[in-house]
PDB file of C-alpha atoms in Angstrom:
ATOM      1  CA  UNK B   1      -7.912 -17.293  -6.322  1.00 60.00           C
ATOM      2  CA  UNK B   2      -4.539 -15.606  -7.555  1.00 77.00           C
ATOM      3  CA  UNK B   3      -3.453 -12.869  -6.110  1.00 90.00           C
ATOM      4  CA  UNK B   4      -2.125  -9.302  -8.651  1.00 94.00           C
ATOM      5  CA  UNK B   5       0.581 -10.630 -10.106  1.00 95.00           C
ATOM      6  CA  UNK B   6       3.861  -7.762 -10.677  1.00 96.00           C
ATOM      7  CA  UNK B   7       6.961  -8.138 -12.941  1.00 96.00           C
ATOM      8  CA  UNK B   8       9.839  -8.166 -12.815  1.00 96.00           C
ATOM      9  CA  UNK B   9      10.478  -7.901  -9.465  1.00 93.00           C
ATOM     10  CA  UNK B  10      13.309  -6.612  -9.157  1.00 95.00           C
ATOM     11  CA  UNK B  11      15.224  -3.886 -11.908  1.00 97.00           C
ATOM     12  CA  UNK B  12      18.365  -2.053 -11.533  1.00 97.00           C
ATOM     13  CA  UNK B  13      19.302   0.198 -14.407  1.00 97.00           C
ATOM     14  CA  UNK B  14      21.260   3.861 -15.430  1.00 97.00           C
ATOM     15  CA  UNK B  15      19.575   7.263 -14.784  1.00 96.00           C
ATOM     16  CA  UNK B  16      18.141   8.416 -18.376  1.00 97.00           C
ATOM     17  CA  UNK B  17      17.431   4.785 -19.267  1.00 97.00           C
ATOM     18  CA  UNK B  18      13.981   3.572 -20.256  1.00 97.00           C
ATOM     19  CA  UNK B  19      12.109   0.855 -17.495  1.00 98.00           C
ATOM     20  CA  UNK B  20       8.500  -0.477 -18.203  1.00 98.00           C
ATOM     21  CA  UNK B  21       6.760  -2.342 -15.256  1.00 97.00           C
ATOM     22  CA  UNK B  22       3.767  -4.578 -15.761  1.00 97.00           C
ATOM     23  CA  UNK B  23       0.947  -5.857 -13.686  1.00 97.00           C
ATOM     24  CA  UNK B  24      -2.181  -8.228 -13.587  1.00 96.00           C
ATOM     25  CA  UNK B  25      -4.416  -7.760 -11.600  1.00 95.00           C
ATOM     26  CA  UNK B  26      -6.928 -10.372  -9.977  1.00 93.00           C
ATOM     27  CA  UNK B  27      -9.684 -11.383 -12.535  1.00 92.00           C
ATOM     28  CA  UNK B  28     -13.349  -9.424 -12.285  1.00 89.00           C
ATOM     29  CA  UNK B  29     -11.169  -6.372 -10.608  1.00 90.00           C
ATOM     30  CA  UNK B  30     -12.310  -3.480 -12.202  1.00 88.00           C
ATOM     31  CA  UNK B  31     -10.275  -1.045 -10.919  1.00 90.00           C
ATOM     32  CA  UNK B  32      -6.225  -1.277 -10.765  1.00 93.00           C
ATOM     33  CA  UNK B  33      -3.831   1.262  -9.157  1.00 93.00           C
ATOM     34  CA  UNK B  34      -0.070   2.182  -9.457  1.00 96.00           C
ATOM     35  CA  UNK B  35       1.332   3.321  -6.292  1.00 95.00           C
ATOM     36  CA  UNK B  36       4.945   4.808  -5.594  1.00 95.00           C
ATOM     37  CA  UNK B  37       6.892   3.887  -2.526  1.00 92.00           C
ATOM     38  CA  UNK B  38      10.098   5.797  -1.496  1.00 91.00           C
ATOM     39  CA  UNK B  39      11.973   4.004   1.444  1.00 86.00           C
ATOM     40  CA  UNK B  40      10.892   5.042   4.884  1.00 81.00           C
ATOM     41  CA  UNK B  41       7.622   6.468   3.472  1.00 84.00           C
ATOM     42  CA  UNK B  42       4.110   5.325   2.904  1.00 85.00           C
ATOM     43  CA  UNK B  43       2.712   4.866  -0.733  1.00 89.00           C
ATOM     44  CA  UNK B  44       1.748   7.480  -3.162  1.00 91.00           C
ATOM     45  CA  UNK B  45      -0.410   7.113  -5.974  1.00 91.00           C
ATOM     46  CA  UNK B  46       0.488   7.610  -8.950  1.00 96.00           C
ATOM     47  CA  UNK B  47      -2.874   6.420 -11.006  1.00 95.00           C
ATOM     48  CA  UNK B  48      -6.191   4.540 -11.073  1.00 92.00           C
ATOM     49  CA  UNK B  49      -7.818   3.265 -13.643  1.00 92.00           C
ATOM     50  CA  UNK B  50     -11.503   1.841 -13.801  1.00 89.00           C
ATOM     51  CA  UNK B  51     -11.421  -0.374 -16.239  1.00 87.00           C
ATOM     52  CA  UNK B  52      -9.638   0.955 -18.898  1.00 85.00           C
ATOM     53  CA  UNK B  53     -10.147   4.416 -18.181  1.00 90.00           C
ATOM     54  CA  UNK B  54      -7.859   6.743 -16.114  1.00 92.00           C
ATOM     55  CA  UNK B  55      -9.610   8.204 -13.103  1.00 88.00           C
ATOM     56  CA  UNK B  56      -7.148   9.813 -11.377  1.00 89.00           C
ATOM     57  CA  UNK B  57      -3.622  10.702 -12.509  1.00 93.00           C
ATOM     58  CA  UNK B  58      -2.813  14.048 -11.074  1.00 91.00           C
ATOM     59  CA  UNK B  59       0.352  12.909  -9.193  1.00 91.00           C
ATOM     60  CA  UNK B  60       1.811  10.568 -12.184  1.00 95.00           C
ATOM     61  CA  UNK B  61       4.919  13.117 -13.132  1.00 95.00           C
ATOM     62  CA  UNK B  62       3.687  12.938 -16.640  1.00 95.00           C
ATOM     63  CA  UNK B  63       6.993  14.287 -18.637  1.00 96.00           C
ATOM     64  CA  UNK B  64       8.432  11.237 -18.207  1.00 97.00           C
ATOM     65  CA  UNK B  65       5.872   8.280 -16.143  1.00 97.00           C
ATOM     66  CA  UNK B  66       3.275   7.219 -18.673  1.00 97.00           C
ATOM     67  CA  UNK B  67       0.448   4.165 -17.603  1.00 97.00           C
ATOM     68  CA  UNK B  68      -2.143   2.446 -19.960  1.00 95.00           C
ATOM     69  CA  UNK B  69      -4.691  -0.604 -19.381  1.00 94.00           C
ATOM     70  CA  UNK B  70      -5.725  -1.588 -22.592  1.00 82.00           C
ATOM     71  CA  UNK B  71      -8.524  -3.815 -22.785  1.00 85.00           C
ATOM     72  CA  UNK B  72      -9.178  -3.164 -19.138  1.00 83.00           C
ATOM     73  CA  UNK B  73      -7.393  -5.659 -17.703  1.00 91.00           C
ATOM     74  CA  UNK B  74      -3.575  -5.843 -17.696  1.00 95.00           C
ATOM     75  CA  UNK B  75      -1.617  -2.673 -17.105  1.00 97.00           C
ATOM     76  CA  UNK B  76       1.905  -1.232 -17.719  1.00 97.00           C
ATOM     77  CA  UNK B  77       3.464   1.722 -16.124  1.00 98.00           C
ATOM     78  CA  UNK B  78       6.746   3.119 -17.948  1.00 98.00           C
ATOM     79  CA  UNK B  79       8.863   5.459 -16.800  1.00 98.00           C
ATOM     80  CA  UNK B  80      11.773   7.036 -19.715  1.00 97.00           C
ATOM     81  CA  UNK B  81      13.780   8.851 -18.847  1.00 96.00           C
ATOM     82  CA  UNK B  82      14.249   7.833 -15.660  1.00 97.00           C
ATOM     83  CA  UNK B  83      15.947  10.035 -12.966  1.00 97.00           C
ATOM     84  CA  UNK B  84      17.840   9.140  -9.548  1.00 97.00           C
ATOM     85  CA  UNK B  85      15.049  10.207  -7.785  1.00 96.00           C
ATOM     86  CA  UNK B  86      12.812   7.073  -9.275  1.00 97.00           C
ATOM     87  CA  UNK B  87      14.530   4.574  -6.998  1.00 97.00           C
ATOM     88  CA  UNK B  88      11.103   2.999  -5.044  1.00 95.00           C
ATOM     89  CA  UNK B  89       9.212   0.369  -4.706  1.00 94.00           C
ATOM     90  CA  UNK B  90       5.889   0.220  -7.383  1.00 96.00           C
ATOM     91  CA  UNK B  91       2.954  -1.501  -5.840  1.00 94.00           C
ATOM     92  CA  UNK B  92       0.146  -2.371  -8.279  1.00 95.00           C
ATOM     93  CA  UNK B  93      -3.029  -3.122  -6.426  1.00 93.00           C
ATOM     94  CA  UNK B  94      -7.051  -4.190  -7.650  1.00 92.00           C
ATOM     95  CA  UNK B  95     -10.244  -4.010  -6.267  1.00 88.00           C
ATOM     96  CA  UNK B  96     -13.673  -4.791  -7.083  1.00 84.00           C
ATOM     97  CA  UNK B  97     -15.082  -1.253  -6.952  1.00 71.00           C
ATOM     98  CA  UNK B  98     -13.504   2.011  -6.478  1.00 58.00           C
ATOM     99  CA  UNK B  99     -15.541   2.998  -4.026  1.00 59.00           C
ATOM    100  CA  UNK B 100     -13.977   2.486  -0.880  1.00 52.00           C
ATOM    101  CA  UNK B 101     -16.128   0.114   0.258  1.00 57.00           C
ATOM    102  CA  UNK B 102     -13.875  -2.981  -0.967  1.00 67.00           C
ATOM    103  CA  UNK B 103      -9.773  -3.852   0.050  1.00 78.00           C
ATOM    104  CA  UNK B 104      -7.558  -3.391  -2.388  1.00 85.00           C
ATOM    105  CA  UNK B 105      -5.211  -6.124  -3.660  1.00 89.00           C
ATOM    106  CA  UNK B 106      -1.675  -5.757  -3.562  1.00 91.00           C
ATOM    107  CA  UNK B 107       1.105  -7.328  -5.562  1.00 93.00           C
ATOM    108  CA  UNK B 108       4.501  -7.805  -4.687  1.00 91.00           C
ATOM    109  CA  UNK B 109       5.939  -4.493  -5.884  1.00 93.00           C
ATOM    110  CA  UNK B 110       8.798  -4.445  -8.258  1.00 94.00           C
ATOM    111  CA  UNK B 111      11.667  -2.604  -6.781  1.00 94.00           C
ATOM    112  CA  UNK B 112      13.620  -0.278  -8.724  1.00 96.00           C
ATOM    113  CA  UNK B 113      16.996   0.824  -8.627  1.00 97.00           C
ATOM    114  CA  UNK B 114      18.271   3.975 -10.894  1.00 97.00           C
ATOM    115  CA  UNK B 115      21.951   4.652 -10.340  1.00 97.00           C
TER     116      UNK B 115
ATOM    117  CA  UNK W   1      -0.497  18.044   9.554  1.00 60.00           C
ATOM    118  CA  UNK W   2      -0.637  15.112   7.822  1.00 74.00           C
ATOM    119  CA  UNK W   3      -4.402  13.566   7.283  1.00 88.00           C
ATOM    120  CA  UNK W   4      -3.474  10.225   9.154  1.00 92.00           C
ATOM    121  CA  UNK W   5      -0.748  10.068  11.836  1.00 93.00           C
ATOM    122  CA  UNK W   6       0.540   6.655  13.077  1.00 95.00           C
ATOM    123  CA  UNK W   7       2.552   5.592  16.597  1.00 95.00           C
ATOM    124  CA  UNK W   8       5.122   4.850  17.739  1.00 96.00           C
ATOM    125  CA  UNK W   9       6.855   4.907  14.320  1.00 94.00           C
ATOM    126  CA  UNK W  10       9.457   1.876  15.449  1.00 95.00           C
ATOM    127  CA  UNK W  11       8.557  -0.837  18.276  1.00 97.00           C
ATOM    128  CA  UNK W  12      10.315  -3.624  19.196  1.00 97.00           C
ATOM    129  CA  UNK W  13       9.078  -6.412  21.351  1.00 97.00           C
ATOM    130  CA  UNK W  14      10.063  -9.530  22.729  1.00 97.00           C
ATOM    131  CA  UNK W  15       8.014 -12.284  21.655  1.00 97.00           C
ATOM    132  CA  UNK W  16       4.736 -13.017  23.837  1.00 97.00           C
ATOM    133  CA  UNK W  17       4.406  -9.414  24.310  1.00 97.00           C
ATOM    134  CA  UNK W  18       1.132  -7.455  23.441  1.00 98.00           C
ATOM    135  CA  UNK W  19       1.527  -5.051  20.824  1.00 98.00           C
ATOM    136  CA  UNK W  20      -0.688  -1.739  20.310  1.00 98.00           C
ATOM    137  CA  UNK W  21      -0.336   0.493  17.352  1.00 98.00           C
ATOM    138  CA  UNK W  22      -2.286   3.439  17.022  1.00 98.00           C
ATOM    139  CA  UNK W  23      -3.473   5.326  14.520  1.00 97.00           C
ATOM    140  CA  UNK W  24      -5.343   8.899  14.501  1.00 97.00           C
ATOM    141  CA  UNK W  25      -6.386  10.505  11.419  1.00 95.00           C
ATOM    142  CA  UNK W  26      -8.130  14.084  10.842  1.00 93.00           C
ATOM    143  CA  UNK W  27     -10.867  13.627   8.051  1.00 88.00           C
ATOM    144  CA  UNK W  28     -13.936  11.816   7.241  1.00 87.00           C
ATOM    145  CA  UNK W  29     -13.652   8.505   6.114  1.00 88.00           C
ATOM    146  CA  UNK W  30     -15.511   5.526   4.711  1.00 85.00           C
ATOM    147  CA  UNK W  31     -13.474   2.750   6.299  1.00 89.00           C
ATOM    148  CA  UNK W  32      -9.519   1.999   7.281  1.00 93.00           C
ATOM    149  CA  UNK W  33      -7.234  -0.356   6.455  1.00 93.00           C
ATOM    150  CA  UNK W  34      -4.698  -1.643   8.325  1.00 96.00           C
ATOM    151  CA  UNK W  35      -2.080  -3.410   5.987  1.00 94.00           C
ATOM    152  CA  UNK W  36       1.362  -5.859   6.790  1.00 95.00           C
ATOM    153  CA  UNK W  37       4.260  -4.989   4.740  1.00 92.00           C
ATOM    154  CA  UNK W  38       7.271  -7.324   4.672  1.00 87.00           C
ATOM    155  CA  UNK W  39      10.794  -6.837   3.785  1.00 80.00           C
ATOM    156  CA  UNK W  40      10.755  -7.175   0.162  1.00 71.00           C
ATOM    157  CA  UNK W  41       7.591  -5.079  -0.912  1.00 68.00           C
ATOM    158  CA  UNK W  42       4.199  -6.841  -0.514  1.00 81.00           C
ATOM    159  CA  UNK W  43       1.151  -5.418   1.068  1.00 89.00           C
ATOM    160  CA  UNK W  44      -1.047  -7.642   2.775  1.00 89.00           C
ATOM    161  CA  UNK W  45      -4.558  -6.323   3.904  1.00 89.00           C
ATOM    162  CA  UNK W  46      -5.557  -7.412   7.093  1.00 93.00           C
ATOM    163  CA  UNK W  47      -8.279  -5.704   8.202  1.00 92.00           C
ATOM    164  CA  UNK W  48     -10.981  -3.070   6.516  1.00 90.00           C
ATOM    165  CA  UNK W  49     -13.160  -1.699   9.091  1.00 91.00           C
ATOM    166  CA  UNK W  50     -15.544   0.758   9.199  1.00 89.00           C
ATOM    167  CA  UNK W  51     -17.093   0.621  12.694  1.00 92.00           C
ATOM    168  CA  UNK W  52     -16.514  -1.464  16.141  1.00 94.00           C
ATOM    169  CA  UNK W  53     -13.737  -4.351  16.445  1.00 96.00           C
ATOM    170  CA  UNK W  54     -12.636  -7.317  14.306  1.00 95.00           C
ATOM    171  CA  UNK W  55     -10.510 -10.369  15.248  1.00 96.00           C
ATOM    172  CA  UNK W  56      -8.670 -12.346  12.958  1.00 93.00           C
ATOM    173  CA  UNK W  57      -6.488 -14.806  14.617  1.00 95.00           C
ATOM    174  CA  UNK W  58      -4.003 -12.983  17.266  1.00 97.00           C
ATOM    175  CA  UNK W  59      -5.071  -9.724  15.436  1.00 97.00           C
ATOM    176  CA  UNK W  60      -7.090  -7.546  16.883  1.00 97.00           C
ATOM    177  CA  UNK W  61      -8.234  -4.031  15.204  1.00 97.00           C
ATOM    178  CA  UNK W  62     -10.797  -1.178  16.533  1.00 97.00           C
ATOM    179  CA  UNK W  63     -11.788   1.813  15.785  1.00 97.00           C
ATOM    180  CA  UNK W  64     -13.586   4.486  17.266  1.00 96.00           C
ATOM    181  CA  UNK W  65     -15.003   6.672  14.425  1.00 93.00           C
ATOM    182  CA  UNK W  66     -16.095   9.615  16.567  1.00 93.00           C
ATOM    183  CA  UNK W  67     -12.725  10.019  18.070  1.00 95.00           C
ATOM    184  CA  UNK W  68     -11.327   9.560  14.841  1.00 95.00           C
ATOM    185  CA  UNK W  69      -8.286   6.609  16.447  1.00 97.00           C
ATOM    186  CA  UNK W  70      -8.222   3.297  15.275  1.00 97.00           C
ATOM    187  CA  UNK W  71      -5.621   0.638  17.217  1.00 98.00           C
ATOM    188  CA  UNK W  72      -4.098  -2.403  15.879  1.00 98.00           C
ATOM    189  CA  UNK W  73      -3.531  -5.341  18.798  1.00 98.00           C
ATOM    190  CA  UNK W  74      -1.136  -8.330  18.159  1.00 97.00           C
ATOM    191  CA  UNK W  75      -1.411 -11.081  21.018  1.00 97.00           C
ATOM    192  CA  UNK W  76       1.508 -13.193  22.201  1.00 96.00           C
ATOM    193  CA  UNK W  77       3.898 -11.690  19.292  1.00 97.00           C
ATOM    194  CA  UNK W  78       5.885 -14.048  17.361  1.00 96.00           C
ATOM    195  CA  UNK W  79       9.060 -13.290  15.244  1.00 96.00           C
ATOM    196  CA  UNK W  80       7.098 -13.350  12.288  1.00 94.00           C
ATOM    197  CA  UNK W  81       4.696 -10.855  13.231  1.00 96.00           C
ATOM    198  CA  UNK W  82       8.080  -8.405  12.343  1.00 96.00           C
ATOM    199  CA  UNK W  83       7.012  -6.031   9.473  1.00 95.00           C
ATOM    200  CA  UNK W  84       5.587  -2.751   8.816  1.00 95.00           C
ATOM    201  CA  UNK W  85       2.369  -2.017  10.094  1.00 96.00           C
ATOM    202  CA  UNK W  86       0.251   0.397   7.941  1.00 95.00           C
ATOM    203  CA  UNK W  87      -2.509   2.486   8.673  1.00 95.00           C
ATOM    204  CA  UNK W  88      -4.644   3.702   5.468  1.00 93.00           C
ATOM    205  CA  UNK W  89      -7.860   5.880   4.887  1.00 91.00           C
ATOM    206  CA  UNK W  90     -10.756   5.825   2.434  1.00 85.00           C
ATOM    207  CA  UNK W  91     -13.027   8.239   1.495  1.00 75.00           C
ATOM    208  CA  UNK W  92     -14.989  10.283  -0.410  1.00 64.00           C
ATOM    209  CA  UNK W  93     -12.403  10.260  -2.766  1.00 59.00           C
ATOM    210  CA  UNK W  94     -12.277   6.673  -2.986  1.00 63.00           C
ATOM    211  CA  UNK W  95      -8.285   6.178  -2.842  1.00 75.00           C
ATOM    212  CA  UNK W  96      -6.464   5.281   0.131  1.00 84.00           C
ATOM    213  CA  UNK W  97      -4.580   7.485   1.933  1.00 87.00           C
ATOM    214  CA  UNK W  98      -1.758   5.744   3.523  1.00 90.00           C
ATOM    215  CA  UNK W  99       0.006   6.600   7.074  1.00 91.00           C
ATOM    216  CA  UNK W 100       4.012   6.185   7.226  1.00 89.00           C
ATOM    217  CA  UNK W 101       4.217   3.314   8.817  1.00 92.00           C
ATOM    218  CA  UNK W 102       4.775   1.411  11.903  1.00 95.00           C
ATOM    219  CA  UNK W 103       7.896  -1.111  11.941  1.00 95.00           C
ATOM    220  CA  UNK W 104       7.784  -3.581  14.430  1.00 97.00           C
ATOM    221  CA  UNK W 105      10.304  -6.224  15.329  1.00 97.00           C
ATOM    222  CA  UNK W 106       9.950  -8.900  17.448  1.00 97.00           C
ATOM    223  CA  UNK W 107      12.578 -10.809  19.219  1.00 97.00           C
ATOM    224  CA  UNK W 108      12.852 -14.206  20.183  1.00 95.00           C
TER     225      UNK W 108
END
């Protein structure tokens, strides 16, 4: 079975520039989350989507982080402009059911620089 | 105070040791995670448990709902066992709530 797939992996780019981040996740997985991680610190959320329908976005910084999952399976998270701050790791994961009551999936992350 | 707390926050080990993390969280959940992060980003789940004790290899993970602690054993550590150990929470609200971390090195 293949695992949530992430790209790029890796992106360094200039605070105020555009980035765009893109993830598949494992096939039949209904529900796909975006997670922020800042070094030294666990993950943070940033949205869930069930299908192709946003569930929970209240700590996506929405002036300038914007997500979609059209069709309900591949999803892009884009963040313009982007600030200093931004510099992480973002972790797409899937599951089965957004209960709980199944793990979640994680890709590889895509790291991001700003400078 | 944070909803899940995790300890120690570093370890290192020399390999063959036993290895105990612990984690203690504050709320009501419907299982925890315990996850393996390596340098570079990925998250690997490695156990989900809900109740009692599960083995997987040299892994060993309990929890004891009641006293709201959960503890994550690795037998006769190895090098490669060196990551971050992560303790996470779900719940009624069905996300995970993740702890900060445990990073463990092991040295030949």
């Amino acid at each position: 079975e293949a695992g949530v797939a992430q790209s790029p992996r890796y992106k360094i780019i200039e605070k105020r520039q555009s980035v765009a981040f893109w993830c598949n996740p494992i096939s039949g997985h209904a529900t796909l989350y975006w997670y922020q991680q800042i070094l030294g610190q666990g993950p943070k959320l940033l949205i869930q989507f069930q299908n192709n329908g946003v569930v929970d976005d209240s700590q996506l910084p929405k002036d300038r982080f914007s997500a979609e999952r059209l069709k309900g399976v591949d999803s892009t998270l884009k963040i313009q402009p982007a600030k200093l701050e931004d510099s992480a790791v973002y972790l797409c994961a899937s599951s089965l059911d957004p209960s709980g009551g199944y793990e979640q999936y994680f890709g590889p992350g895509t790291r991001l620089t700003v400078t | 105070k944070n909803e899940v707390e995790q300890s120690p926050q570093n370890l290192t080990a020399q390999e063959g040791e036993f290895i105990t993390i612990n984690c203690s969280y504050s709320v009501g959940i419907s299982a925890l995670h315990w996850l393996q992060q390596h340098p570079g980003g990925g998250i690997v789940s490695l156990f989900m448990l809900s109740s009692g004790k599960k083995k997987h290899g040299r892994l060993i993970a309990t929890i004891n709902i009641q006293e709201k602690h959960s503890s994550l054993h690795i037998t006769a550590s190895h090098p490669r066992d060196s990551a971050v150990y992560i303790c996470a929470l779900s719940g009624s609200a069905r996300q995970l709530t993740f702890g900060s971390g445990t990073q463990l090195t092991v040295l030949p």
